[in-house]
PDB file of C-alpha atoms and ligand atoms in Angstrom:
ATOM      1  CA  MET A1154     139.644  54.461 163.381  1.00  0.00           C
ATOM      2  CA  ILE A1155     138.388  51.102 164.616  1.00  0.00           C
ATOM      3  CA  GLN A1156     138.605  48.284 162.075  1.00  0.00           C
ATOM      4  CA  ARG A1157     135.745  45.804 162.218  1.00  0.00           C
ATOM      5  CA  SER A1158     136.671  42.287 161.019  1.00  0.00           C
ATOM      6  CA  PRO A1159     134.074  40.925 158.627  1.00  0.00           C
ATOM      7  CA  LEU A1160     132.218  37.782 159.700  1.00  0.00           C
ATOM      8  CA  ILE A1161     130.253  35.348 157.539  1.00  0.00           C
ATOM      9  CA  ALA A1162     128.049  33.108 159.680  1.00  0.00           C
ATOM     10  CA  GLY A1163     126.028  30.130 158.477  1.00  0.00           C
ATOM     11  CA  ASN A1164     122.765  29.444 160.300  1.00  0.00           C
ATOM     12  CA  TRP A1165     121.909  25.868 159.410  1.00  0.00           C
ATOM     13  CA  LYS A1166     118.546  26.029 161.211  1.00  0.00           C
ATOM     14  CA  MET A1167     116.858  22.568 161.463  1.00  0.00           C
ATOM     15  CA  HIS A1168     118.780  21.089 158.551  1.00  0.00           C
ATOM     16  CA  LEU A1169     121.434  18.420 157.953  1.00  0.00           C
ATOM     17  CA  THR A1170     122.023  15.068 159.597  1.00  0.00           C
ATOM     18  CA  ILE A1171     125.296  14.479 161.425  1.00  0.00           C
ATOM     19  CA  PRO A1172     127.001  12.876 158.368  1.00  0.00           C
ATOM     20  CA  GLU A1173     125.724  15.718 156.147  1.00  0.00           C
ATOM     21  CA  ALA A1174     126.919  18.372 158.573  1.00  0.00           C
ATOM     22  CA  THR A1175     130.413  16.913 158.940  1.00  0.00           C
ATOM     23  CA  ALA A1176     130.692  16.392 155.163  1.00  0.00           C
ATOM     24  CA  LEU A1177     129.796  20.054 154.629  1.00  0.00           C
ATOM     25  CA  VAL A1178     132.481  21.079 157.112  1.00  0.00           C
ATOM     26  CA  ARG A1179     135.069  19.001 155.260  1.00  0.00           C
ATOM     27  CA  GLU A1180     134.144  20.678 151.982  1.00  0.00           C
ATOM     28  CA  LEU A1181     134.259  24.124 153.554  1.00  0.00           C
ATOM     29  CA  ARG A1182     137.689  23.435 155.010  1.00  0.00           C
ATOM     30  CA  ALA A1183     138.968  22.242 151.657  1.00  0.00           C
ATOM     31  CA  GLY A1184     137.503  25.282 149.902  1.00  0.00           C
ATOM     32  CA  LEU A1185     139.026  27.685 152.422  1.00  0.00           C
ATOM     33  CA  GLN A1186     142.567  26.297 151.988  1.00  0.00           C
ATOM     34  CA  GLY A1187     144.918  29.076 151.030  1.00  0.00           C
ATOM     35  CA  LEU A1188     142.091  31.597 150.823  1.00  0.00           C
ATOM     36  CA  GLU A1189     142.369  34.960 152.504  1.00  0.00           C
ATOM     37  CA  ALA A1190     138.896  34.731 153.954  1.00  0.00           C
ATOM     38  CA  PRO A1191     136.837  36.743 156.420  1.00  0.00           C
ATOM     39  CA  GLN A1192     136.022  35.123 159.748  1.00  0.00           C
ATOM     40  CA  VAL A1193     133.675  32.176 159.218  1.00  0.00           C
ATOM     41  CA  LEU A1194     131.251  30.607 161.673  1.00  0.00           C
ATOM     42  CA  VAL A1195     128.792  27.733 161.382  1.00  0.00           C
ATOM     43  CA  ALA A1196     125.746  27.215 163.596  1.00  0.00           C
ATOM     44  CA  PRO A1197     124.478  23.619 163.196  1.00  0.00           C
ATOM     45  CA  PRO A1198     121.549  22.043 165.063  1.00  0.00           C
ATOM     46  CA  PHE A1199     122.373  20.914 168.621  1.00  0.00           C
ATOM     47  CA  THR A1200     122.802  17.236 167.664  1.00  0.00           C
ATOM     48  CA  SER A1201     125.604  18.072 165.230  1.00  0.00           C
ATOM     49  CA  LEU A1202     127.548  20.469 167.473  1.00  0.00           C
ATOM     50  CA  GLY A1203     129.884  17.822 168.919  1.00  0.00           C
ATOM     51  CA  PRO A1204     130.659  16.046 165.625  1.00  0.00           C
ATOM     52  CA  VAL A1205     131.056  19.394 163.811  1.00  0.00           C
ATOM     53  CA  LYS A1206     133.427  20.596 166.544  1.00  0.00           C
ATOM     54  CA  GLN A1207     135.555  17.508 165.932  1.00  0.00           C
ATOM     55  CA  ALA A1208     135.443  18.025 162.186  1.00  0.00           C
ATOM     56  CA  LEU A1209     136.615  21.612 162.732  1.00  0.00           C
ATOM     57  CA  GLU A1210     139.666  20.597 164.766  1.00  0.00           C
ATOM     58  CA  GLY A1211     142.645  22.696 163.689  1.00  0.00           C
ATOM     59  CA  SER A1212     140.558  24.985 161.479  1.00  0.00           C
ATOM     60  CA  SER A1213     139.800  28.667 162.052  1.00  0.00           C
ATOM     61  CA  ILE A1214     136.074  28.181 161.386  1.00  0.00           C
ATOM     62  CA  MET A1215     134.162  29.009 164.547  1.00  0.00           C
ATOM     63  CA  LEU A1216     131.230  27.135 166.071  1.00  0.00           C
ATOM     64  CA  GLY A1217     127.960  28.662 167.207  1.00  0.00           C
ATOM     65  CA  ALA A1218     124.592  27.434 168.452  1.00  0.00           C
ATOM     66  CA  GLN A1219     121.201  28.721 167.364  1.00  0.00           C
ATOM     67  CA  ASN A1220     119.634  29.300 170.777  1.00  0.00           C
ATOM     68  CA  MET A1221     120.083  28.729 174.519  1.00  0.00           C
ATOM     69  CA  HIS A1222     118.237  29.121 177.816  1.00  0.00           C
ATOM     70  CA  TRP A1223     119.168  31.800 180.327  1.00  0.00           C
ATOM     71  CA  GLU A1224     119.377  29.467 183.350  1.00  0.00           C
ATOM     72  CA  ASP A1225     122.323  27.163 184.061  1.00  0.00           C
ATOM     73  CA  THR A1226     120.291  24.051 184.852  1.00  0.00           C
ATOM     74  CA  GLY A1227     116.749  23.179 185.852  1.00  0.00           C
ATOM     75  CA  ALA A1228     113.399  21.759 184.895  1.00  0.00           C
ATOM     76  CA  PHE A1229     113.220  23.244 181.401  1.00  0.00           C
ATOM     77  CA  THR A1230     112.263  20.347 179.154  1.00  0.00           C
ATOM     78  CA  GLY A1231     113.631  20.699 175.658  1.00  0.00           C
ATOM     79  CA  GLU A1232     116.011  23.539 176.503  1.00  0.00           C
ATOM     80  CA  ILE A1233     119.799  23.774 176.535  1.00  0.00           C
ATOM     81  CA  SER A1234     122.072  25.939 178.671  1.00  0.00           C
ATOM     82  CA  GLY A1235     124.967  28.167 177.694  1.00  0.00           C
ATOM     83  CA  GLN A1236     127.256  26.039 179.851  1.00  0.00           C
ATOM     84  CA  MET A1237     126.304  22.997 177.760  1.00  0.00           C
ATOM     85  CA  LEU A1238     127.144  24.923 174.589  1.00  0.00           C
ATOM     86  CA  LEU A1239     130.535  25.868 175.998  1.00  0.00           C
ATOM     87  CA  GLU A1240     131.144  22.260 176.950  1.00  0.00           C
ATOM     88  CA  VAL A1241     130.632  21.134 173.365  1.00  0.00           C
ATOM     89  CA  GLY A1242     132.956  23.851 172.041  1.00  0.00           C
ATOM     90  CA  CYS A1243     130.742  26.753 170.962  1.00  0.00           C
ATOM     91  CA  SER A1244     132.145  30.267 171.033  1.00  0.00           C
ATOM     92  CA  HIS A1245     128.989  32.007 169.751  1.00  0.00           C
ATOM     93  CA  VAL A1246     125.235  31.728 170.058  1.00  0.00           C
ATOM     94  CA  ILE A1247     122.526  33.206 167.839  1.00  0.00           C
ATOM     95  CA  LEU A1248     119.879  34.833 170.027  1.00  0.00           C
ATOM     96  CA  GLY A1249     116.474  36.326 169.269  1.00  0.00           C
ATOM     97  CA  HIS A1250     116.277  35.067 165.690  1.00  0.00           C
ATOM     98  CA  SER A1251     112.942  36.086 164.162  1.00  0.00           C
ATOM     99  CA  GLU A1252     111.929  32.423 163.902  1.00  0.00           C
ATOM    100  CA  ARG A1253     112.403  32.136 167.679  1.00  0.00           C
ATOM    101  CA  ARG A1254     110.516  35.375 168.252  1.00  0.00           C
ATOM    102  CA  LEU A1255     107.626  34.671 165.870  1.00  0.00           C
ATOM    103  CA  ILE A1256     107.142  30.889 166.013  1.00  0.00           C
ATOM    104  CA  PHE A1257     108.263  30.212 169.580  1.00  0.00           C
ATOM    105  CA  LYS A1258     107.014  33.472 171.070  1.00  0.00           C
ATOM    106  CA  GLU A1259     110.334  34.607 172.502  1.00  0.00           C
ATOM    107  CA  THR A1260     109.993  38.051 173.969  1.00  0.00           C
ATOM    108  CA  ASP A1261     112.556  40.842 174.231  1.00  0.00           C
ATOM    109  CA  ASP A1262     112.675  40.166 177.951  1.00  0.00           C
ATOM    110  CA  MET A1263     113.686  36.534 177.367  1.00  0.00           C
ATOM    111  CA  VAL A1264     116.241  37.578 174.759  1.00  0.00           C
ATOM    112  CA  ASP A1265     117.671  40.130 177.189  1.00  0.00           C
ATOM    113  CA  LYS A1266     118.194  37.406 179.830  1.00  0.00           C
ATOM    114  CA  LYS A1267     119.828  35.143 177.246  1.00  0.00           C
ATOM    115  CA  VAL A1268     122.191  37.900 176.123  1.00  0.00           C
ATOM    116  CA  GLN A1269     123.206  38.541 179.742  1.00  0.00           C
ATOM    117  CA  LYS A1270     123.830  34.874 180.447  1.00  0.00           C
ATOM    118  CA  ALA A1271     125.758  34.284 177.235  1.00  0.00           C
ATOM    119  CA  VAL A1272     128.042  37.242 177.927  1.00  0.00           C
ATOM    120  CA  ALA A1273     128.576  36.161 181.549  1.00  0.00           C
ATOM    121  CA  LEU A1274     129.645  32.715 180.344  1.00  0.00           C
ATOM    122  CA  GLY A1275     131.991  34.058 177.679  1.00  0.00           C
ATOM    123  CA  LEU A1276     129.807  33.105 174.709  1.00  0.00           C
ATOM    124  CA  SER A1277     129.492  35.811 172.036  1.00  0.00           C
ATOM    125  CA  PRO A1278     125.844  36.544 171.325  1.00  0.00           C
ATOM    126  CA  ILE A1279     124.721  37.221 167.762  1.00  0.00           C
ATOM    127  CA  LEU A1280     121.612  39.219 168.572  1.00  0.00           C
ATOM    128  CA  CYS A1281     119.047  39.320 165.755  1.00  0.00           C
ATOM    129  CA  ILE A1282     116.556  42.089 165.135  1.00  0.00           C
ATOM    130  CA  GLY A1283     114.369  42.925 162.161  1.00  0.00           C
ATOM    131  CA  GLU A1284     110.947  44.078 161.050  1.00  0.00           C
ATOM    132  CA  THR A1285     108.170  42.150 159.294  1.00  0.00           C
ATOM    133  CA  LEU A1286     106.792  43.179 155.912  1.00  0.00           C
ATOM    134  CA  GLU A1287     103.666  44.522 157.583  1.00  0.00           C
ATOM    135  CA  GLN A1288     105.716  46.673 159.940  1.00  0.00           C
ATOM    136  CA  ARG A1289     107.865  47.975 157.073  1.00  0.00           C
ATOM    137  CA  GLU A1290     104.850  48.786 154.923  1.00  0.00           C
ATOM    138  CA  ALA A1291     103.240  50.624 157.824  1.00  0.00           C
ATOM    139  CA  GLY A1292     106.380  52.789 158.038  1.00  0.00           C
ATOM    140  CA  ASN A1293     107.323  51.362 161.441  1.00  0.00           C
ATOM    141  CA  THR A1294     110.725  49.824 160.639  1.00  0.00           C
ATOM    142  CA  TYR A1295     112.798  52.096 162.862  1.00  0.00           C
ATOM    143  CA  GLN A1296     110.326  52.058 165.696  1.00  0.00           C
ATOM    144  CA  VAL A1297     110.385  48.234 165.664  1.00  0.00           C
ATOM    145  CA  LEU A1298     114.181  48.110 165.528  1.00  0.00           C
ATOM    146  CA  ARG A1299     114.441  50.617 168.373  1.00  0.00           C
ATOM    147  CA  GLU A1300     111.981  48.654 170.519  1.00  0.00           C
ATOM    148  CA  GLN A1301     113.804  45.375 169.884  1.00  0.00           C
ATOM    149  CA  LEU A1302     117.137  46.969 170.746  1.00  0.00           C
ATOM    150  CA  GLU A1303     115.754  48.645 173.879  1.00  0.00           C
ATOM    151  CA  GLY A1304     114.112  45.400 175.012  1.00  0.00           C
ATOM    152  CA  SER A1305     116.795  42.878 174.112  1.00  0.00           C
ATOM    153  CA  LEU A1306     119.566  45.071 175.494  1.00  0.00           C
ATOM    154  CA  ALA A1307     117.624  46.373 178.524  1.00  0.00           C
ATOM    155  CA  SER A1308     120.149  45.063 181.052  1.00  0.00           C
ATOM    156  CA  CYS A1309     123.060  46.414 179.027  1.00  0.00           C
ATOM    157  CA  ILE A1310     121.338  49.800 178.944  1.00  0.00           C
ATOM    158  CA  ASP A1311     120.925  49.673 182.738  1.00  0.00           C
ATOM    159  CA  SER A1312     124.622  48.996 183.171  1.00  0.00           C
ATOM    160  CA  ARG A1313     125.498  51.524 180.429  1.00  0.00           C
ATOM    161  CA  ALA A1314     127.887  49.067 178.774  1.00  0.00           C
ATOM    162  CA  LEU A1315     127.650  47.206 175.502  1.00  0.00           C
ATOM    163  CA  PRO A1316     129.485  43.872 175.885  1.00  0.00           C
ATOM    164  CA  GLU A1317     132.572  43.811 173.677  1.00  0.00           C
ATOM    165  CA  THR A1318     131.715  40.357 172.378  1.00  0.00           C
ATOM    166  CA  LEU A1319     128.193  41.234 171.260  1.00  0.00           C
ATOM    167  CA  ILE A1320     127.448  41.061 167.529  1.00  0.00           C
ATOM    168  CA  LEU A1321     124.209  42.355 166.004  1.00  0.00           C
ATOM    169  CA  ALA A1322     122.378  40.963 163.002  1.00  0.00           C
ATOM    170  CA  TYR A1323     119.816  42.968 161.089  1.00  0.00           C
ATOM    171  CA  GLU A1324     117.496  40.483 159.424  1.00  0.00           C
ATOM    172  CA  PRO A1325     114.354  41.912 157.837  1.00  0.00           C
ATOM    173  CA  VAL A1326     111.789  39.122 158.274  1.00  0.00           C
ATOM    174  CA  TRP A1327     110.421  39.678 154.764  1.00  0.00           C
ATOM    175  CA  ALA A1328     113.834  38.841 153.307  1.00  0.00           C
ATOM    176  CA  ILE A1329     114.416  35.595 155.217  1.00  0.00           C
ATOM    177  CA  GLY A1330     114.131  32.502 153.053  1.00  0.00           C
ATOM    178  CA  THR A1331     112.040  34.408 150.516  1.00  0.00           C
ATOM    179  CA  GLY A1332     114.697  35.122 147.898  1.00  0.00           C
ATOM    180  CA  LYS A1333     113.852  38.824 148.401  1.00  0.00           C
ATOM    181  CA  THR A1334     116.989  40.547 149.637  1.00  0.00           C
ATOM    182  CA  ALA A1335     116.917  44.043 150.988  1.00  0.00           C
ATOM    183  CA  THR A1336     118.735  46.237 148.490  1.00  0.00           C
ATOM    184  CA  PRO A1337     122.196  47.228 149.671  1.00  0.00           C
ATOM    185  CA  ALA A1338     120.837  50.758 150.168  1.00  0.00           C
ATOM    186  CA  GLN A1339     117.878  49.535 152.274  1.00  0.00           C
ATOM    187  CA  ALA A1340     120.177  47.360 154.373  1.00  0.00           C
ATOM    188  CA  GLN A1341     122.720  50.166 154.802  1.00  0.00           C
ATOM    189  CA  GLU A1342     119.997  52.556 155.931  1.00  0.00           C
ATOM    190  CA  ALA A1343     118.853  50.116 158.632  1.00  0.00           C
ATOM    191  CA  HIS A1344     122.433  49.326 159.695  1.00  0.00           C
ATOM    192  CA  GLN A1345     123.221  53.002 159.963  1.00  0.00           C
ATOM    193  CA  PHE A1346     120.135  53.508 162.104  1.00  0.00           C
ATOM    194  CA  VAL A1347     121.222  50.665 164.415  1.00  0.00           C
ATOM    195  CA  ARG A1348     124.808  51.931 164.676  1.00  0.00           C
ATOM    196  CA  THR A1349     123.650  55.451 165.437  1.00  0.00           C
ATOM    197  CA  TRP A1350     121.326  54.126 168.133  1.00  0.00           C
ATOM    198  CA  ILE A1351     124.212  52.149 169.695  1.00  0.00           C
ATOM    199  CA  GLN A1352     126.371  55.279 169.564  1.00  0.00           C
ATOM    200  CA  GLU A1353     123.721  57.397 171.257  1.00  0.00           C
ATOM    201  CA  VAL A1354     123.068  54.880 174.011  1.00  0.00           C
ATOM    202  CA  PHE A1355     126.501  53.343 174.607  1.00  0.00           C
ATOM    203  CA  GLY A1356     128.892  55.954 173.232  1.00  0.00           C
ATOM    204  CA  GLU A1357     130.953  56.611 170.123  1.00  0.00           C
ATOM    205  CA  GLU A1358     133.444  53.840 170.737  1.00  0.00           C
ATOM    206  CA  ALA A1359     130.804  51.125 171.161  1.00  0.00           C
ATOM    207  CA  GLY A1360     129.032  52.281 168.014  1.00  0.00           C
ATOM    208  CA  ALA A1361     132.221  52.262 165.978  1.00  0.00           C
ATOM    209  CA  ARG A1362     133.240  48.861 167.304  1.00  0.00           C
ATOM    210  CA  VAL A1363     130.037  46.797 167.144  1.00  0.00           C
ATOM    211  CA  ARG A1364     129.725  44.494 164.153  1.00  0.00           C
ATOM    212  CA  ILE A1365     126.361  44.449 162.420  1.00  0.00           C
ATOM    213  CA  LEU A1366     125.688  41.505 160.103  1.00  0.00           C
ATOM    214  CA  TYR A1367     123.011  41.524 157.425  1.00  0.00           C
ATOM    215  CA  GLY A1368     120.764  38.495 157.006  1.00  0.00           C
ATOM    216  CA  GLY A1369     117.990  37.619 154.578  1.00  0.00           C
ATOM    217  CA  SER A1370     118.496  35.756 151.281  1.00  0.00           C
ATOM    218  CA  VAL A1371     122.218  36.468 151.122  1.00  0.00           C
ATOM    219  CA  LYS A1372     123.748  34.704 148.092  1.00  0.00           C
ATOM    220  CA  PRO A1373     127.032  34.744 146.175  1.00  0.00           C
ATOM    221  CA  GLU A1374     125.319  37.118 143.707  1.00  0.00           C
ATOM    222  CA  ASN A1375     124.459  39.820 146.227  1.00  0.00           C
ATOM    223  CA  ILE A1376     127.142  39.579 148.913  1.00  0.00           C
ATOM    224  CA  ARG A1377     129.670  41.863 147.237  1.00  0.00           C
ATOM    225  CA  ALA A1378     127.303  44.804 146.954  1.00  0.00           C
ATOM    226  CA  LEU A1379     126.111  44.314 150.536  1.00  0.00           C
ATOM    227  CA  MET A1380     129.673  44.162 151.874  1.00  0.00           C
ATOM    228  CA  ALA A1381     130.552  47.350 150.017  1.00  0.00           C
ATOM    229  CA  GLU A1382     128.216  49.300 152.307  1.00  0.00           C
ATOM    230  CA  PRO A1383     130.031  51.043 155.150  1.00  0.00           C
ATOM    231  CA  ASP A1384     127.890  49.741 158.022  1.00  0.00           C
ATOM    232  CA  ILE A1385     127.525  46.124 156.869  1.00  0.00           C
ATOM    233  CA  ASP A1386     130.168  44.009 158.593  1.00  0.00           C
ATOM    234  CA  GLY A1387     129.237  40.556 157.418  1.00  0.00           C
ATOM    235  CA  ALA A1388     126.330  38.235 156.831  1.00  0.00           C
ATOM    236  CA  LEU A1389     124.143  35.745 158.643  1.00  0.00           C
ATOM    237  CA  VAL A1390     123.301  33.220 155.958  1.00  0.00           C
ATOM    238  CA  GLY A1391     120.536  30.614 156.093  1.00  0.00           C
ATOM    239  CA  GLY A1392     119.663  28.628 152.964  1.00  0.00           C
ATOM    240  CA  ALA A1393     122.828  29.435 151.032  1.00  0.00           C
ATOM    241  CA  SER A1394     125.040  28.199 153.899  1.00  0.00           C
ATOM    242  CA  LEU A1395     123.818  24.615 153.433  1.00  0.00           C
ATOM    243  CA  LYS A1396     125.732  23.977 150.206  1.00  0.00           C
ATOM    244  CA  PRO A1397     129.521  24.266 150.000  1.00  0.00           C
ATOM    245  CA  GLU A1398     129.480  26.047 146.607  1.00  0.00           C
ATOM    246  CA  SER A1399     127.096  28.781 147.676  1.00  0.00           C
ATOM    247  CA  PHE A1400     128.538  29.277 151.172  1.00  0.00           C
ATOM    248  CA  LEU A1401     132.084  29.404 149.807  1.00  0.00           C
ATOM    249  CA  GLY A1402     130.873  31.766 147.086  1.00  0.00           C
ATOM    250  CA  ILE A1403     129.585  34.108 149.789  1.00  0.00           C
ATOM    251  CA  ILE A1404     132.812  33.785 151.779  1.00  0.00           C
ATOM    252  CA  ARG A1405     134.682  34.780 148.589  1.00  0.00           C
ATOM    253  CA  TYR A1406     132.290  37.724 148.150  1.00  0.00           C
ATOM    254  CA  GLY A1407     130.890  36.288 144.951  1.00  0.00           C
ATOM    255  CA  ASP A1408     134.142  35.376 143.187  1.00  0.00           C
TER     256      ASP A1408
HETATM  257  P1  PGA B2359     118.117  32.984 154.603  1.00  0.00           P
HETATM  258  O1  PGA B2359     118.051  33.002 156.225  1.00  0.00           O
HETATM  259  O2  PGA B2359     119.539  33.308 154.229  1.00  0.00           O
HETATM  260  O3  PGA B2359     117.700  31.605 154.209  1.00  0.00           O
HETATM  261  O4  PGA B2359     117.176  34.052 154.134  1.00  0.00           O
HETATM  262  C1  PGA B2359     118.778  33.923 156.991  1.00  0.00           C
HETATM  263  C2  PGA B2359     118.520  33.710 158.475  1.00  0.00           C
HETATM  264  O5  PGA B2359     117.382  33.402 158.852  1.00  0.00           O
HETATM  265  O6  PGA B2359     119.439  33.835 159.307  1.00  0.00           O
END
């Protein structure tokens, strides 16, 4: 049986100045001392990536970015390339977050190109999918998840291979930043649907191997029950990753 290592990732979104970000890293490092912790990753805003990388020197905490463009260089004002993320020391990149999809009109086709480029460069994509409240209430959750998977992984489907470094994150939009978490049973049901879809499209091994994180109002109080579900392999944490106490509480599964 394939063992999937749990991963707790902090998505800092558009928060924290450079001094705040590096101070948070110092507190996380201190709090992780001697702790048998799951894998931990932080995804600061672009301006803090370099200083956070330095502050992480010698630590096992990994560094991710929150977005990237699919081209290497070019006239794309305001964008950043995967190569630039590698240069600053990122190993991961969050792609297709619902805020990118909904506010910045990213399409599945764009996310697909980003996933391909990230994988080609050796960056691990954390590919986000999730339904809105309206879609859930209309009974369309699985249809939406299937469409997002089919669209964002279109090139992978064509080549019939799921990249080994790809991580998925199920983030129901109605649970993001709202304090409303999906119940562990609701999250498990969606994760199981996603894993089964991966298995059907890419084979048993890929389905058993792929890590699926849950995201949406994860807190120290609810992480343990979420992690107890068989298809939940970690968490993508927004608000609660901005404070050392709450992020460390999640990393300790609520202890
Ligand atoms: P939240 O955000 O934990 O603040 O709900 C999660 C996310 O958007 O990744």
